[in-house]
Amino acid sequence: MRIAKLLLLAVLLGSAGAAFLYSLSHSSVYYVVPGSSPTPTGSNLTFLVLGRTGAGEGGIWEGAPNLTDAIMLVDLNTGTGVLNLISIPRDLYGTWGGSEYKINEAFERGKMSELLGGIREITGISANNYVVVDLNTISVIVNALGGVDVDLPYPVIDKVSGYELAAGEHRLDGATAVWLMRNRYASEGDFFRQDNQRLVIEAIIGKLRGMGVSQRIAFIIKVLPTTSKDVSNMNFGSLLGYASDLGKIKFNGITLGFATGLLESSSTPVGNGNMYILIPTAGMNNYSEIRAYVQMHLQ
C-alpha cells in the first residue's frame, strides 16, 4: 500500500518530480508545512521550485552555477484539482532582506527566507518550503523516461549555436529539454522561456501517468542517485494524504509577460556598466498590481 501511494504521488506531483525523488533518497522525519494562502481558491499545497545549473554541470553556463534562472511557484488546489504554475521572472529586481539584487541571486546569497517572503509579496501566496533542482536532474529524468513529447506553439531558435526547433510536435531527450528550458532568444525573452519550461513540466507529468507500476519503480530507482544532489528544506513523505483523493490534475500557467503591462525593462549600474533588470510598472518593490493579477488568474 505504501509503495502504491508513493507511486501515485510521483504521478500527481510530477511537476516537482525531483523534489519528490529527493525526499525518497534522504532518511529523515517526514514533514511539511502547507503554505497558507489568502486566496479564495482554498489552495492546500504550495512550494517554490528553483532551477539552477549545478557546479560542474554548466557547460556554457558554468560561470554562474548558483543563479536560479528558473523560478516557479507550485500551487496545488486540491479542491479544484488544478496545479497552478506561477513563473517568476529571474530578472525581477527589488529589495530582498535589506539589499537590492535580482531575484535569481537569492539562493546564491543564502537569502531563502527573504526570497520566500518576497514571493508572498509578489503573488499573495505564502510558501514555506522550497526545492532547488539542478538542471542536470531534469536531463536525467527526461532520459530515464525515454524522452518526452511537446507541442511547440512557436519555433525556438538559439542564435549562438544555431540550434533550433520548429513549431509543432517534438520528442525531446534530456539535453534538448534542458536547452528548451533555458533558451530565451525571442521577443518575449524570459517569458518565452517560462512558457516552454511549463511545457516540459507537463510533458514529464504526462509520461509518468502513462507508466505501469513496474516502470515507475524502475524509473524511481534509476534517477535517485542524481536527485540526491538537489537542495530542499522539505520532505514529501507526509504529502501522501493529498494524493489519495485527487483525480487527474489540470494545469494553469501564469506568466507575467510584457503583454500584461505589469513589468517594464530597466537597468542599474554594475561595475563599469549597467545590468538589465525588470521592475514593476507601479514602481520598484510595489507588487500590488502583480499580486492582484496573480490572484485573479488562480484556479
mmCIF file of C-alpha atoms in Angstrom:
data_model
loop_
_atom_site.group_PDB
_atom_site.id
_atom_site.type_symbol
_atom_site.label_atom_id
_atom_site.label_comp_id
_atom_site.label_asym_id
_atom_site.label_seq_id
_atom_site.Cartn_x
_atom_site.Cartn_y
_atom_site.Cartn_z
ATOM 1 C CA MET A 1 0.000 0.000 0.000
ATOM 2 C CA ARG A 2 2.812 2.401 0.864
ATOM 3 C CA ILE A 3 4.534 1.769 -2.477
ATOM 4 C CA ALA A 4 1.265 2.300 -4.335
ATOM 5 C CA LYS A 5 0.751 5.648 -2.632
ATOM 6 C CA LEU A 6 4.317 6.702 -3.310
ATOM 7 C CA LEU A 7 3.886 5.929 -6.972
ATOM 8 C CA LEU A 8 0.595 7.795 -7.088
ATOM 9 C CA LEU A 9 2.295 10.784 -5.525
ATOM 10 C CA ALA A 10 5.029 10.627 -8.161
ATOM 11 C CA VAL A 11 2.351 10.973 -10.822
ATOM 12 C CA LEU A 12 0.387 13.727 -9.124
ATOM 13 C CA LEU A 13 3.390 15.821 -8.217
ATOM 14 C CA GLY A 14 5.381 15.200 -11.349
ATOM 15 C CA SER A 15 5.971 18.939 -11.794
ATOM 16 C CA ALA A 16 8.274 18.667 -8.821
ATOM 17 C CA GLY A 17 9.447 15.152 -9.554
ATOM 18 C CA ALA A 18 12.974 15.941 -8.478
ATOM 19 C CA ALA A 19 11.703 17.245 -5.164
ATOM 20 C CA PHE A 20 9.695 14.092 -4.606
ATOM 21 C CA LEU A 21 12.586 11.836 -5.515
ATOM 22 C CA TYR A 22 14.904 13.891 -3.334
ATOM 23 C CA SER A 23 12.691 13.134 -0.356
ATOM 24 C CA LEU A 24 12.882 9.394 -1.020
ATOM 25 C CA SER A 25 16.672 9.489 -1.122
ATOM 26 C CA HIS A 26 17.041 11.023 2.347
ATOM 27 C CA SER A 27 16.238 9.279 5.625
ATOM 28 C CA SER A 28 14.661 11.935 7.819
ATOM 29 C CA VAL A 29 11.414 12.686 9.592
ATOM 30 C CA TYR A 30 8.643 13.247 7.065
ATOM 31 C CA TYR A 31 7.032 16.633 7.483
ATOM 32 C CA VAL A 32 5.693 19.566 5.544
ATOM 33 C CA VAL A 33 4.034 22.823 6.457
ATOM 34 C CA PRO A 34 1.487 23.554 3.714
ATOM 35 C CA GLY A 35 1.688 27.189 2.609
ATOM 36 C CA SER A 36 -1.149 29.298 3.939
ATOM 37 C CA SER A 37 -2.837 31.310 1.231
ATOM 38 C CA PRO A 38 -5.084 34.368 1.327
ATOM 39 C CA THR A 39 -6.606 33.316 -1.988
ATOM 40 C CA PRO A 40 -10.269 32.278 -2.251
ATOM 41 C CA THR A 41 -9.234 29.069 -4.024
ATOM 42 C CA GLY A 42 -8.509 27.119 -0.837
ATOM 43 C CA SER A 43 -5.076 26.055 -2.016
ATOM 44 C CA ASN A 44 -3.793 23.140 0.054
ATOM 45 C CA LEU A 45 -0.186 22.788 -1.008
ATOM 46 C CA THR A 46 2.309 25.440 -2.068
ATOM 47 C CA PHE A 47 6.065 25.318 -2.528
ATOM 48 C CA LEU A 48 8.740 27.085 -4.558
ATOM 49 C CA VAL A 49 10.782 25.289 -7.206
ATOM 50 C CA LEU A 50 14.108 26.824 -8.253
ATOM 51 C CA GLY A 51 16.130 25.539 -11.197
ATOM 52 C CA ARG A 52 19.888 26.102 -11.303
ATOM 53 C CA THR A 53 22.852 24.860 -13.260
ATOM 54 C CA GLY A 54 24.844 22.767 -10.809
ATOM 55 C CA ALA A 55 28.582 23.174 -10.288
ATOM 56 C CA GLY A 56 30.490 21.153 -12.877
ATOM 57 C CA GLU A 57 27.368 20.690 -14.981
ATOM 58 C CA GLY A 58 27.020 24.111 -16.504
ATOM 59 C CA GLY A 59 28.805 23.900 -19.821
ATOM 60 C CA ILE A 60 28.498 27.367 -21.310
ATOM 61 C CA TRP A 61 26.623 28.483 -18.160
ATOM 62 C CA GLU A 62 29.320 27.310 -15.743
ATOM 63 C CA GLY A 63 30.191 30.890 -14.764
ATOM 64 C CA ALA A 64 27.108 31.243 -12.581
ATOM 65 C CA PRO A 65 26.199 27.800 -11.211
ATOM 66 C CA ASN A 66 24.101 29.018 -8.289
ATOM 67 C CA LEU A 67 21.890 31.517 -10.081
ATOM 68 C CA THR A 68 18.358 30.112 -10.173
ATOM 69 C CA ASP A 69 17.217 31.126 -13.631
ATOM 70 C CA ALA A 70 14.025 29.071 -13.339
ATOM 71 C CA ILE A 71 11.728 30.202 -10.528
ATOM 72 C CA MET A 72 8.268 28.689 -10.281
ATOM 73 C CA LEU A 73 5.679 28.720 -7.504
ATOM 74 C CA VAL A 74 3.720 25.450 -7.451
ATOM 75 C CA ASP A 75 0.250 25.933 -6.023
ATOM 76 C CA LEU A 76 -1.855 22.763 -5.870
ATOM 77 C CA ASN A 77 -5.539 23.372 -5.204
ATOM 78 C CA THR A 78 -6.925 20.046 -4.029
ATOM 79 C CA GLY A 79 -10.444 21.450 -4.122
ATOM 80 C CA THR A 80 -10.395 22.083 -7.867
ATOM 81 C CA GLY A 81 -7.672 19.624 -8.872
ATOM 82 C CA VAL A 82 -5.735 22.473 -10.516
ATOM 83 C CA LEU A 83 -1.966 22.782 -10.384
ATOM 84 C CA ASN A 84 -1.212 26.496 -10.663
ATOM 85 C CA LEU A 85 2.295 27.066 -12.037
ATOM 86 C CA ILE A 86 3.285 30.679 -11.430
ATOM 87 C CA SER A 87 6.504 31.717 -13.170
ATOM 88 C CA ILE A 88 8.579 34.461 -11.551
ATOM 89 C CA PRO A 89 10.960 36.297 -13.938
ATOM 90 C CA ARG A 90 14.606 35.801 -12.999
ATOM 91 C CA ASP A 91 15.474 39.426 -13.852
ATOM 92 C CA LEU A 92 12.991 40.877 -11.357
ATOM 93 C CA TYR A 93 14.957 43.409 -9.327
ATOM 94 C CA GLY A 94 13.999 44.507 -5.853
ATOM 95 C CA THR A 95 14.914 44.792 -2.209
ATOM 96 C CA TRP A 96 15.149 41.370 -0.580
ATOM 97 C CA GLY A 97 16.299 41.259 3.047
ATOM 98 C CA GLY A 98 17.523 44.864 3.033
ATOM 99 C CA SER A 99 19.693 44.507 -0.106
ATOM 100 C CA GLU A 100 18.921 45.208 -3.747
ATOM 101 C CA TYR A 101 19.569 42.436 -6.278
ATOM 102 C CA LYS A 102 17.932 40.260 -8.921
ATOM 103 C CA ILE A 103 15.629 37.630 -7.511
ATOM 104 C CA ASN A 104 17.641 34.827 -9.144
ATOM 105 C CA GLU A 105 20.574 35.688 -6.845
ATOM 106 C CA ALA A 106 18.715 34.929 -3.597
ATOM 107 C CA PHE A 107 19.814 31.296 -3.319
ATOM 108 C CA GLU A 108 23.442 32.126 -4.068
ATOM 109 C CA ARG A 109 23.351 34.834 -1.373
ATOM 110 C CA GLY A 110 21.841 32.468 1.201
ATOM 111 C CA LYS A 111 18.643 34.550 1.356
ATOM 112 C CA MET A 112 15.996 31.848 1.007
ATOM 113 C CA SER A 113 13.894 33.157 3.894
ATOM 114 C CA GLU A 114 13.884 36.604 2.301
ATOM 115 C CA LEU A 115 13.053 35.075 -1.071
ATOM 116 C CA LEU A 116 10.029 33.232 0.324
ATOM 117 C CA GLY A 117 8.862 36.496 1.880
ATOM 118 C CA GLY A 118 9.326 38.226 -1.461
ATOM 119 C CA ILE A 119 7.312 35.546 -3.255
ATOM 120 C CA ARG A 120 4.471 36.200 -0.817
ATOM 121 C CA GLU A 121 4.605 39.936 -1.630
ATOM 122 C CA ILE A 122 4.677 39.293 -5.364
ATOM 123 C CA THR A 123 1.932 36.676 -5.576
ATOM 124 C CA GLY A 124 -0.110 36.992 -2.382
ATOM 125 C CA ILE A 125 0.578 33.300 -1.711
ATOM 126 C CA SER A 126 2.633 32.045 1.228
ATOM 127 C CA ALA A 127 5.189 29.329 0.555
ATOM 128 C CA ASN A 128 7.137 27.915 3.484
ATOM 129 C CA ASN A 129 9.033 25.291 1.528
ATOM 130 C CA TYR A 130 11.306 25.128 -1.487
ATOM 131 C CA VAL A 131 13.376 22.766 -3.581
ATOM 132 C CA VAL A 132 16.396 23.743 -5.691
ATOM 133 C CA VAL A 133 16.822 21.409 -8.660
ATOM 134 C CA ASP A 134 19.965 21.129 -10.785
ATOM 135 C CA LEU A 135 19.087 21.256 -14.464
ATOM 136 C CA ASN A 136 21.115 18.067 -14.874
ATOM 137 C CA THR A 137 18.418 16.407 -12.764
ATOM 138 C CA ILE A 138 15.832 17.378 -15.383
ATOM 139 C CA SER A 139 18.028 15.927 -18.123
ATOM 140 C CA VAL A 140 18.430 12.633 -16.254
ATOM 141 C CA ILE A 141 14.684 12.425 -15.532
ATOM 142 C CA VAL A 142 13.752 13.057 -19.176
ATOM 143 C CA ASN A 143 16.251 10.463 -20.425
ATOM 144 C CA ALA A 144 15.054 7.952 -17.827
ATOM 145 C CA LEU A 145 11.540 8.460 -19.186
ATOM 146 C CA GLY A 146 12.748 7.671 -22.699
ATOM 147 C CA GLY A 147 12.230 11.283 -23.751
ATOM 148 C CA VAL A 148 9.131 13.484 -23.536
ATOM 149 C CA ASP A 149 6.786 14.870 -26.173
ATOM 150 C CA VAL A 150 5.998 18.579 -26.503
ATOM 151 C CA ASP A 151 3.956 20.572 -28.990
ATOM 152 C CA LEU A 152 5.664 23.931 -29.521
ATOM 153 C CA PRO A 153 3.324 26.778 -30.483
ATOM 154 C CA TYR A 154 6.275 28.802 -31.819
ATOM 155 C CA PRO A 155 9.702 27.938 -33.265
ATOM 156 C CA VAL A 156 12.654 28.080 -30.856
ATOM 157 C CA ILE A 157 15.997 29.313 -32.187
ATOM 158 C CA ASP A 158 19.369 29.645 -30.466
ATOM 159 C CA LYS A 159 21.242 32.480 -32.188
ATOM 160 C CA VAL A 160 24.516 31.437 -30.576
ATOM 161 C CA SER A 161 24.692 27.744 -31.506
ATOM 162 C CA GLY A 162 22.319 27.872 -34.449
ATOM 163 C CA TYR A 163 20.283 25.038 -32.925
ATOM 164 C CA GLU A 164 16.542 25.313 -33.471
ATOM 165 C CA LEU A 165 13.223 23.528 -33.126
ATOM 166 C CA ALA A 166 10.363 24.254 -35.491
ATOM 167 C CA ALA A 167 6.857 24.840 -34.221
ATOM 168 C CA GLY A 168 4.956 21.607 -33.792
ATOM 169 C CA GLU A 169 5.410 18.240 -32.094
ATOM 170 C CA HIS A 170 8.812 17.011 -30.926
ATOM 171 C CA ARG A 171 10.260 14.145 -28.906
ATOM 172 C CA LEU A 172 12.889 15.669 -26.592
ATOM 173 C CA ASP A 173 15.831 13.938 -24.979
ATOM 174 C CA GLY A 174 17.305 15.265 -21.736
ATOM 175 C CA ALA A 175 19.826 17.644 -23.293
ATOM 176 C CA THR A 176 17.247 19.141 -25.658
ATOM 177 C CA ALA A 177 14.704 19.545 -22.853
ATOM 178 C CA VAL A 178 17.247 21.487 -20.792
ATOM 179 C CA TRP A 179 18.165 23.597 -23.822
ATOM 180 C CA LEU A 180 14.496 24.387 -24.385
ATOM 181 C CA MET A 181 14.009 25.337 -20.733
ATOM 182 C CA ARG A 182 16.988 27.702 -20.894
ATOM 183 C CA ASN A 183 16.508 29.272 -24.326
ATOM 184 C CA ARG A 184 15.202 32.843 -24.281
ATOM 185 C CA TYR A 185 16.017 34.117 -27.767
ATOM 186 C CA ALA A 186 12.597 35.515 -28.593
ATOM 187 C CA SER A 187 10.836 38.857 -28.405
ATOM 188 C CA GLU A 188 9.347 37.871 -25.045
ATOM 189 C CA GLY A 189 12.749 36.777 -23.693
ATOM 190 C CA ASP A 190 12.456 35.110 -20.304
ATOM 191 C CA PHE A 191 8.675 34.961 -20.549
ATOM 192 C CA PHE A 192 9.062 32.839 -23.693
ATOM 193 C CA ARG A 193 11.401 30.570 -21.749
ATOM 194 C CA GLN A 194 8.957 30.287 -18.844
ATOM 195 C CA ASP A 195 6.186 29.095 -21.162
ATOM 196 C CA ASN A 196 8.495 26.417 -22.561
ATOM 197 C CA GLN A 197 9.516 25.362 -19.047
ATOM 198 C CA ARG A 198 5.887 24.615 -18.278
ATOM 199 C CA LEU A 199 5.562 22.591 -21.495
ATOM 200 C CA VAL A 200 8.445 20.358 -20.375
ATOM 201 C CA ILE A 201 6.998 20.007 -16.871
ATOM 202 C CA GLU A 202 3.594 18.999 -18.214
ATOM 203 C CA ALA A 203 5.232 16.537 -20.611
ATOM 204 C CA ILE A 204 7.115 14.899 -17.720
ATOM 205 C CA ILE A 205 3.886 14.505 -15.757
ATOM 206 C CA GLY A 206 2.125 13.054 -18.792
ATOM 207 C CA LYS A 207 4.876 10.476 -19.278
ATOM 208 C CA LEU A 208 4.758 9.471 -15.609
ATOM 209 C CA ARG A 209 0.998 8.967 -15.786
ATOM 210 C CA GLY A 210 1.370 6.680 -18.775
ATOM 211 C CA MET A 211 3.732 4.302 -16.973
ATOM 212 C CA GLY A 212 2.809 0.996 -15.429
ATOM 213 C CA VAL A 213 3.677 0.260 -11.806
ATOM 214 C CA SER A 214 6.838 -1.713 -12.601
ATOM 215 C CA GLN A 215 8.014 1.012 -14.974
ATOM 216 C CA ARG A 216 7.569 3.679 -12.302
ATOM 217 C CA ILE A 217 9.544 1.653 -9.772
ATOM 218 C CA ALA A 218 12.387 1.194 -12.264
ATOM 219 C CA PHE A 219 12.281 4.909 -13.066
ATOM 220 C CA ILE A 220 12.494 5.961 -9.404
ATOM 221 C CA ILE A 221 15.434 3.643 -8.755
ATOM 222 C CA LYS A 222 17.224 4.930 -11.840
ATOM 223 C CA VAL A 223 17.059 8.638 -11.012
ATOM 224 C CA LEU A 224 17.513 8.552 -7.214
ATOM 225 C CA PRO A 225 21.326 8.948 -7.314
ATOM 226 C CA THR A 226 21.012 12.167 -9.328
ATOM 227 C CA THR A 227 18.279 13.733 -7.201
ATOM 228 C CA SER A 228 20.441 13.427 -4.076
ATOM 229 C CA LYS A 229 22.348 16.475 -5.371
ATOM 230 C CA ASP A 230 19.289 18.705 -5.068
ATOM 231 C CA VAL A 231 18.647 21.027 -2.119
ATOM 232 C CA SER A 232 15.401 21.360 -0.173
ATOM 233 C CA ASN A 233 14.017 22.313 3.227
ATOM 234 C CA MET A 234 11.078 19.950 2.847
ATOM 235 C CA ASN A 235 10.214 16.295 2.578
ATOM 236 C CA PHE A 236 7.317 14.895 0.598
ATOM 237 C CA GLY A 237 6.545 11.861 2.764
ATOM 238 C CA SER A 238 3.552 13.392 4.533
ATOM 239 C CA LEU A 239 2.062 14.590 1.238
ATOM 240 C CA LEU A 240 0.583 11.145 0.654
ATOM 241 C CA GLY A 241 -2.693 12.353 2.117
ATOM 242 C CA TYR A 242 -3.002 14.870 -0.703
ATOM 243 C CA ALA A 243 -2.723 12.148 -3.322
ATOM 244 C CA SER A 244 -5.412 9.714 -2.247
ATOM 245 C CA ASP A 245 -8.477 11.748 -3.263
ATOM 246 C CA LEU A 246 -7.144 13.582 -6.309
ATOM 247 C CA GLY A 247 -8.192 12.786 -9.843
ATOM 248 C CA LYS A 248 -6.490 13.987 -12.973
ATOM 249 C CA ILE A 249 -4.693 17.248 -12.331
ATOM 250 C CA LYS A 250 -5.382 20.179 -14.628
ATOM 251 C CA PHE A 251 -2.736 22.799 -15.326
ATOM 252 C CA ASN A 252 -2.999 26.561 -15.051
ATOM 253 C CA GLY A 253 0.075 28.522 -16.094
ATOM 254 C CA ILE A 254 0.535 32.151 -15.052
ATOM 255 C CA THR A 255 3.298 34.172 -16.731
ATOM 256 C CA LEU A 256 3.907 37.855 -16.027
ATOM 257 C CA GLY A 257 4.778 38.727 -19.631
ATOM 258 C CA PHE A 258 5.138 42.214 -21.072
ATOM 259 C CA ALA A 259 1.648 41.889 -22.558
ATOM 260 C CA THR A 260 0.218 42.141 -19.031
ATOM 261 C CA GLY A 261 1.675 45.642 -18.636
ATOM 262 C CA LEU A 262 2.832 44.727 -15.133
ATOM 263 C CA LEU A 263 6.594 44.838 -15.695
ATOM 264 C CA GLU A 264 8.978 47.095 -17.541
ATOM 265 C CA SER A 265 12.609 46.863 -18.590
ATOM 266 C CA SER A 266 15.176 48.997 -16.832
ATOM 267 C CA SER A 267 18.849 48.952 -15.861
ATOM 268 C CA THR A 268 21.008 49.541 -12.838
ATOM 269 C CA PRO A 269 24.731 50.410 -12.598
ATOM 270 C CA VAL A 270 27.055 47.447 -12.009
ATOM 271 C CA GLY A 271 30.821 47.918 -12.081
ATOM 272 C CA ASN A 272 31.705 49.876 -15.201
ATOM 273 C CA GLY A 273 28.446 49.129 -16.961
ATOM 274 C CA ASN A 274 24.738 48.586 -16.494
ATOM 275 C CA MET A 275 22.752 45.447 -15.713
ATOM 276 C CA TYR A 276 19.428 44.649 -17.359
ATOM 277 C CA ILE A 277 16.589 44.339 -14.841
ATOM 278 C CA LEU A 278 12.800 44.144 -14.638
ATOM 279 C CA ILE A 279 10.784 46.236 -12.217
ATOM 280 C CA PRO A 280 7.034 46.598 -11.653
ATOM 281 C CA THR A 281 5.431 49.349 -13.725
ATOM 282 C CA ALA A 282 3.883 50.517 -10.456
ATOM 283 C CA GLY A 283 7.397 51.213 -9.150
ATOM 284 C CA MET A 284 10.246 49.205 -7.679
ATOM 285 C CA ASN A 285 9.114 46.965 -4.789
ATOM 286 C CA ASN A 286 5.462 47.805 -5.478
ATOM 287 C CA TYR A 287 3.832 44.453 -6.257
ATOM 288 C CA SER A 288 0.205 45.383 -5.624
ATOM 289 C CA GLU A 289 -0.839 45.161 -9.288
ATOM 290 C CA ILE A 290 1.128 41.959 -9.908
ATOM 291 C CA ARG A 291 -0.356 40.397 -6.786
ATOM 292 C CA ALA A 292 -3.875 41.275 -7.907
ATOM 293 C CA TYR A 293 -3.197 39.819 -11.373
ATOM 294 C CA VAL A 294 -1.939 36.519 -9.940
ATOM 295 C CA GLN A 295 -4.870 36.249 -7.553
ATOM 296 C CA MET A 296 -7.336 36.916 -10.377
ATOM 297 C CA HIS A 297 -5.865 34.164 -12.556
ATOM 298 C CA LEU A 298 -5.569 31.419 -9.945
ATOM 299 C CA GLN A 299 -7.858 28.425 -10.407
#
